[in-house]
Amino acid sequence: MSGATLSTERPAVSANDDLKALIRTIPDFPKPGIMFRDITTLLLDAEGFAACIERMAAAVNGPIDLVAGIEARGFLFAAALAAPLNAGVLLIRKDGKLPGATIAEDYALEYGTDRIAMHADACAPGARVLLVDDLIATGGTARAAVRLLRKAGAIVSQVQFVVDLPELGGADALREDGLEVTSLVAFEGH
Ligand SMILES: O=P(O)(O)OC[C@H]1O[C@H](OP(=O)(O)OP(=O)(O)O)[C@H](O)[C@@H]1O
Ligand SMILES: Nc1ncnc2[nH]cnc12
């Protein structure tokens, strides 16, 4: 009779711990109590940034026409990801920055509201758009971006982030909206 054997192997290292180690945490920025997850250190590492983009590309579910990036840090990941996916890049900017005719969407901040915009003619109705940002916290920005893209007629079914702050509930809120949400690393706390 073969009894259960206890594994002497170490628990598997999460596949993206190498990337997590490249993201620096700066306490109390931009204000006391915030743990700022700084992806500039990941960007500085050539192998790490390349691995990040490869893993994001591998997680893309189905063909897409455009990668939409959210200003400003989201642009970096969206632009790099678009090349291997053979997709174009659609810019979602803070209001007032785009030169052509725009459509906009408001979203709530801790205090007050903000507005993001995109060129009204940036995507054809029915275009399959993957939304990308560096980080999701409360999800206010990403949810507004999804509403904006859908207002333009885009089909948005997946949203990707490098970093998730799960305690803030943004990824769960997007999932409740019916979106597929993928992120490479998660940090506990704000
Ligand atoms: O999930 P949320 O609570 O909406 O927060 C996440 C957003 O906050 C950060 O952008 P920020 O507005 O700081 O802009 P930046 O990229 O220009 O620094 C981040 O890049 C996301 O876009
Ligand atoms: N904790 C955090 N670190 C970096 N960017 C953020 N955007 C919102 N919360 C953030």
Coordinates of C-alpha atoms and ligand atoms in Angstrom, one line a residue:
M1 CA 0.0 0.0 0.0
S2 CA 1.4 3.3 -0.9
G3 CA 0.7 6.0 1.7
A4 CA 0.6 9.7 1.0
T5 CA 4.1 11.1 0.8
L6 CA 5.0 14.5 2.0
S7 CA 6.7 16.6 -0.7
T8 CA 10.1 17.9 0.3
E9 CA 10.0 20.3 -2.7
R10 CA 9.8 24.0 -2.0
P11 CA 6.5 25.8 -2.9
A12 CA 6.7 26.9 -6.5
V13 CA 7.9 30.4 -7.0
S14 CA 5.3 32.5 -8.6
A15 CA 6.0 32.8 -12.3
N16 CA 6.3 36.6 -12.1
D17 CA 8.2 37.1 -8.9
D18 CA 11.2 38.1 -11.1
L19 CA 9.2 41.0 -12.4
K20 CA 7.8 41.9 -9.0
A21 CA 11.3 42.2 -7.7
L22 CA 12.0 44.8 -10.4
I23 CA 9.2 47.1 -9.2
R24 CA 10.3 49.5 -6.5
T25 CA 8.0 50.6 -3.7
I26 CA 8.3 54.2 -2.5
P27 CA 6.4 54.8 0.8
D28 CA 4.4 58.0 1.3
F29 CA 4.3 59.1 -2.3
P30 CA 2.5 61.2 -3.5
K31 CA 1.1 61.6 0.0
P32 CA 1.5 60.0 3.4
G33 CA 0.1 56.4 3.6
I34 CA 0.4 55.6 -0.1
M35 CA 2.8 52.8 -1.0
F36 CA 3.8 53.9 -4.6
R37 CA 4.6 51.0 -6.8
D38 CA 7.2 52.4 -9.1
I39 CA 7.5 50.6 -12.5
T40 CA 10.3 52.9 -13.7
T41 CA 12.8 50.4 -12.3
L42 CA 11.2 47.6 -14.3
L43 CA 11.5 49.8 -17.5
L44 CA 15.2 50.3 -16.8
D45 CA 15.9 46.6 -16.9
A46 CA 16.1 45.4 -20.6
E47 CA 15.5 41.7 -19.9
G48 CA 12.7 42.4 -17.3
F49 CA 10.8 44.8 -19.6
A50 CA 11.1 42.4 -22.5
A51 CA 9.8 39.5 -20.3
C52 CA 7.0 41.7 -19.1
I53 CA 5.8 42.4 -22.7
E54 CA 6.2 38.8 -23.7
R55 CA 4.1 37.6 -20.8
M56 CA 1.5 40.2 -21.5
A57 CA 1.4 39.2 -25.2
A58 CA 1.1 35.5 -24.2
A59 CA -2.0 36.3 -22.0
V60 CA -3.9 38.0 -24.8
N61 CA -7.1 36.2 -25.5
G62 CA -8.0 36.2 -29.2
P63 CA -7.2 38.6 -32.1
I64 CA -7.2 42.3 -31.5
D65 CA -7.0 45.3 -33.8
L66 CA -5.8 48.0 -31.4
V67 CA -4.1 48.2 -28.0
A68 CA -5.4 51.2 -26.0
G69 CA -3.1 52.7 -23.5
I70 CA -4.0 55.1 -20.7
E71 CA -1.8 58.2 -20.1
A72 CA 0.9 58.2 -19.1
R73 CA 2.5 55.0 -17.9
G74 CA 0.0 52.9 -19.8
F75 CA 1.4 54.3 -23.1
L76 CA 4.7 52.5 -22.5
F77 CA 3.2 49.1 -22.1
A78 CA 0.5 49.5 -24.8
A79 CA 3.0 50.6 -27.4
A80 CA 5.5 47.8 -26.7
L81 CA 2.7 45.2 -26.7
A82 CA 1.2 46.4 -30.0
A83 CA 4.2 45.4 -32.1
P84 CA 4.2 41.6 -31.3
L85 CA 0.4 41.6 -31.6
N86 CA 0.5 43.3 -35.0
A87 CA -1.9 45.8 -33.7
G88 CA -2.1 49.6 -33.7
V89 CA -2.0 51.9 -30.6
L90 CA -4.9 54.0 -29.4
L91 CA -4.1 56.8 -27.0
I92 CA -6.5 57.5 -24.1
R93 CA -5.3 60.9 -22.7
K94 CA -6.2 63.3 -19.9
D95 CA -8.7 65.7 -21.3
G96 CA -7.4 68.7 -23.4
K97 CA -4.3 67.0 -24.8
L98 CA -5.5 65.6 -28.1
P99 CA -5.6 67.8 -31.1
G100 CA -8.6 66.4 -33.1
A101 CA -12.3 66.0 -32.2
T102 CA -12.6 64.0 -29.1
I103 CA -15.1 62.1 -27.0
A104 CA -14.6 62.1 -23.2
E105 CA -15.6 60.3 -20.1
D106 CA -15.6 61.5 -16.5
Y107 CA -14.7 59.4 -13.5
A108 CA -14.6 59.9 -9.7
L109 CA -11.4 60.5 -7.8
E110 CA -11.0 60.5 -4.1
Y111 CA -11.7 64.2 -4.2
G112 CA -13.6 65.5 -7.2
T113 CA -13.6 64.1 -10.7
D114 CA -11.3 63.7 -13.7
R115 CA -11.8 63.3 -17.4
I116 CA -10.2 61.2 -20.1
A117 CA -10.6 61.5 -23.8
M118 CA -9.8 59.8 -27.1
H119 CA -10.0 60.9 -30.7
A120 CA -13.6 60.3 -31.9
D121 CA -12.4 58.7 -35.1
A122 CA -9.6 56.6 -33.5
C123 CA -11.4 53.3 -33.9
A124 CA -13.9 51.9 -36.3
P125 CA -17.1 50.5 -34.9
G126 CA -16.6 46.8 -34.1
A127 CA -12.8 47.2 -33.7
R128 CA -11.4 44.7 -31.2
V129 CA -9.5 46.7 -28.6
L130 CA -7.3 45.4 -25.7
L131 CA -7.1 48.0 -22.9
V132 CA -3.7 48.2 -21.1
D133 CA -2.4 50.2 -18.2
D134 CA 0.5 49.9 -15.8
L135 CA -1.5 49.5 -12.7
I136 CA -5.1 49.1 -11.4
A137 CA -6.0 50.4 -8.0
T138 CA -9.7 51.5 -7.5
G139 CA -10.4 50.8 -11.2
G140 CA -11.9 54.3 -11.7
T141 CA -9.6 55.1 -14.6
A142 CA -9.8 51.7 -16.4
R143 CA -13.6 51.5 -16.0
A144 CA -14.0 55.0 -17.5
A145 CA -11.6 54.0 -20.3
V146 CA -13.8 50.9 -21.1
R147 CA -16.9 53.1 -21.2
L148 CA -15.2 55.6 -23.5
L149 CA -14.0 52.9 -25.9
R150 CA -17.4 51.3 -26.0
K151 CA -19.0 54.7 -26.6
A152 CA -16.7 54.9 -29.7
G153 CA -18.1 51.5 -30.8
A154 CA -15.1 49.3 -29.8
I155 CA -15.5 45.8 -28.7
V156 CA -13.6 45.5 -25.4
S157 CA -13.5 42.2 -23.6
Q158 CA -10.0 42.1 -22.0
V159 CA -8.0 44.5 -19.9
Q160 CA -4.4 44.0 -18.9
F161 CA -2.3 45.5 -16.2
V162 CA 1.3 45.0 -15.0
V163 CA 0.4 45.6 -11.4
D164 CA -2.9 44.9 -9.5
L165 CA -3.6 46.3 -6.0
P166 CA -6.3 43.8 -5.2
E167 CA -7.3 45.3 -1.9
L168 CA -8.6 48.4 -3.7
G169 CA -11.1 46.3 -5.6
G170 CA -10.6 47.7 -9.2
A171 CA -10.0 44.3 -10.9
D172 CA -13.0 42.8 -9.2
A173 CA -15.1 45.7 -10.3
L174 CA -14.0 45.2 -13.9
R175 CA -14.8 41.5 -13.7
E176 CA -18.2 42.3 -12.4
D177 CA -18.6 44.5 -15.5
G178 CA -18.0 41.2 -17.5
L179 CA -14.4 41.9 -18.5
E180 CA -11.5 39.5 -18.5
V181 CA -8.8 41.0 -16.3
T182 CA -5.2 39.9 -16.3
S183 CA -2.3 41.3 -14.4
L184 CA 1.3 40.0 -13.9
V185 CA 1.9 40.9 -10.3
A186 CA -0.1 41.8 -7.2
F187 CA 0.9 43.9 -4.2
E188 CA -1.0 43.9 -0.9
G189 CA -1.8 47.2 0.7
H190 CA -2.3 50.5 -1.0
Ligands
LIG1 O1 -7.4 52.3 -10.6 P1 -7.2 53.8 -10.3 O2 -7.5 54.1 -8.9 O3 -8.0 54.6 -11.3 O4 -5.7 54.2 -10.4 C1 -4.9 53.7 -11.5 C2 -4.3 54.8 -12.4 O5 -3.5 55.7 -11.6 C3 -2.3 55.8 -12.2 O6 -2.3 56.8 -13.2 P2 -2.1 58.4 -12.8 O7 -3.5 59.0 -12.9 O8 -1.3 58.5 -11.6 O9 -1.3 58.9 -14.1 P3 0.2 58.8 -14.7 O10 0.3 57.4 -15.4 O11 0.2 59.9 -15.6 O12 1.2 58.9 -13.5 C4 -2.1 54.5 -13.0 O13 -1.2 54.6 -14.0 C5 -3.5 54.2 -13.5 O14 -3.8 54.9 -14.7
LIG2 N1 -0.1 52.8 -5.1 C1 0.1 53.2 -6.4 N2 1.3 53.1 -6.9 C2 1.6 53.5 -8.2 N3 0.6 54.1 -9.0 C3 -0.6 54.2 -8.4 N4 -1.8 54.7 -9.0 C4 -2.8 54.6 -8.0 N5 -2.3 54.0 -6.9 C5 -0.9 53.8 -7.1

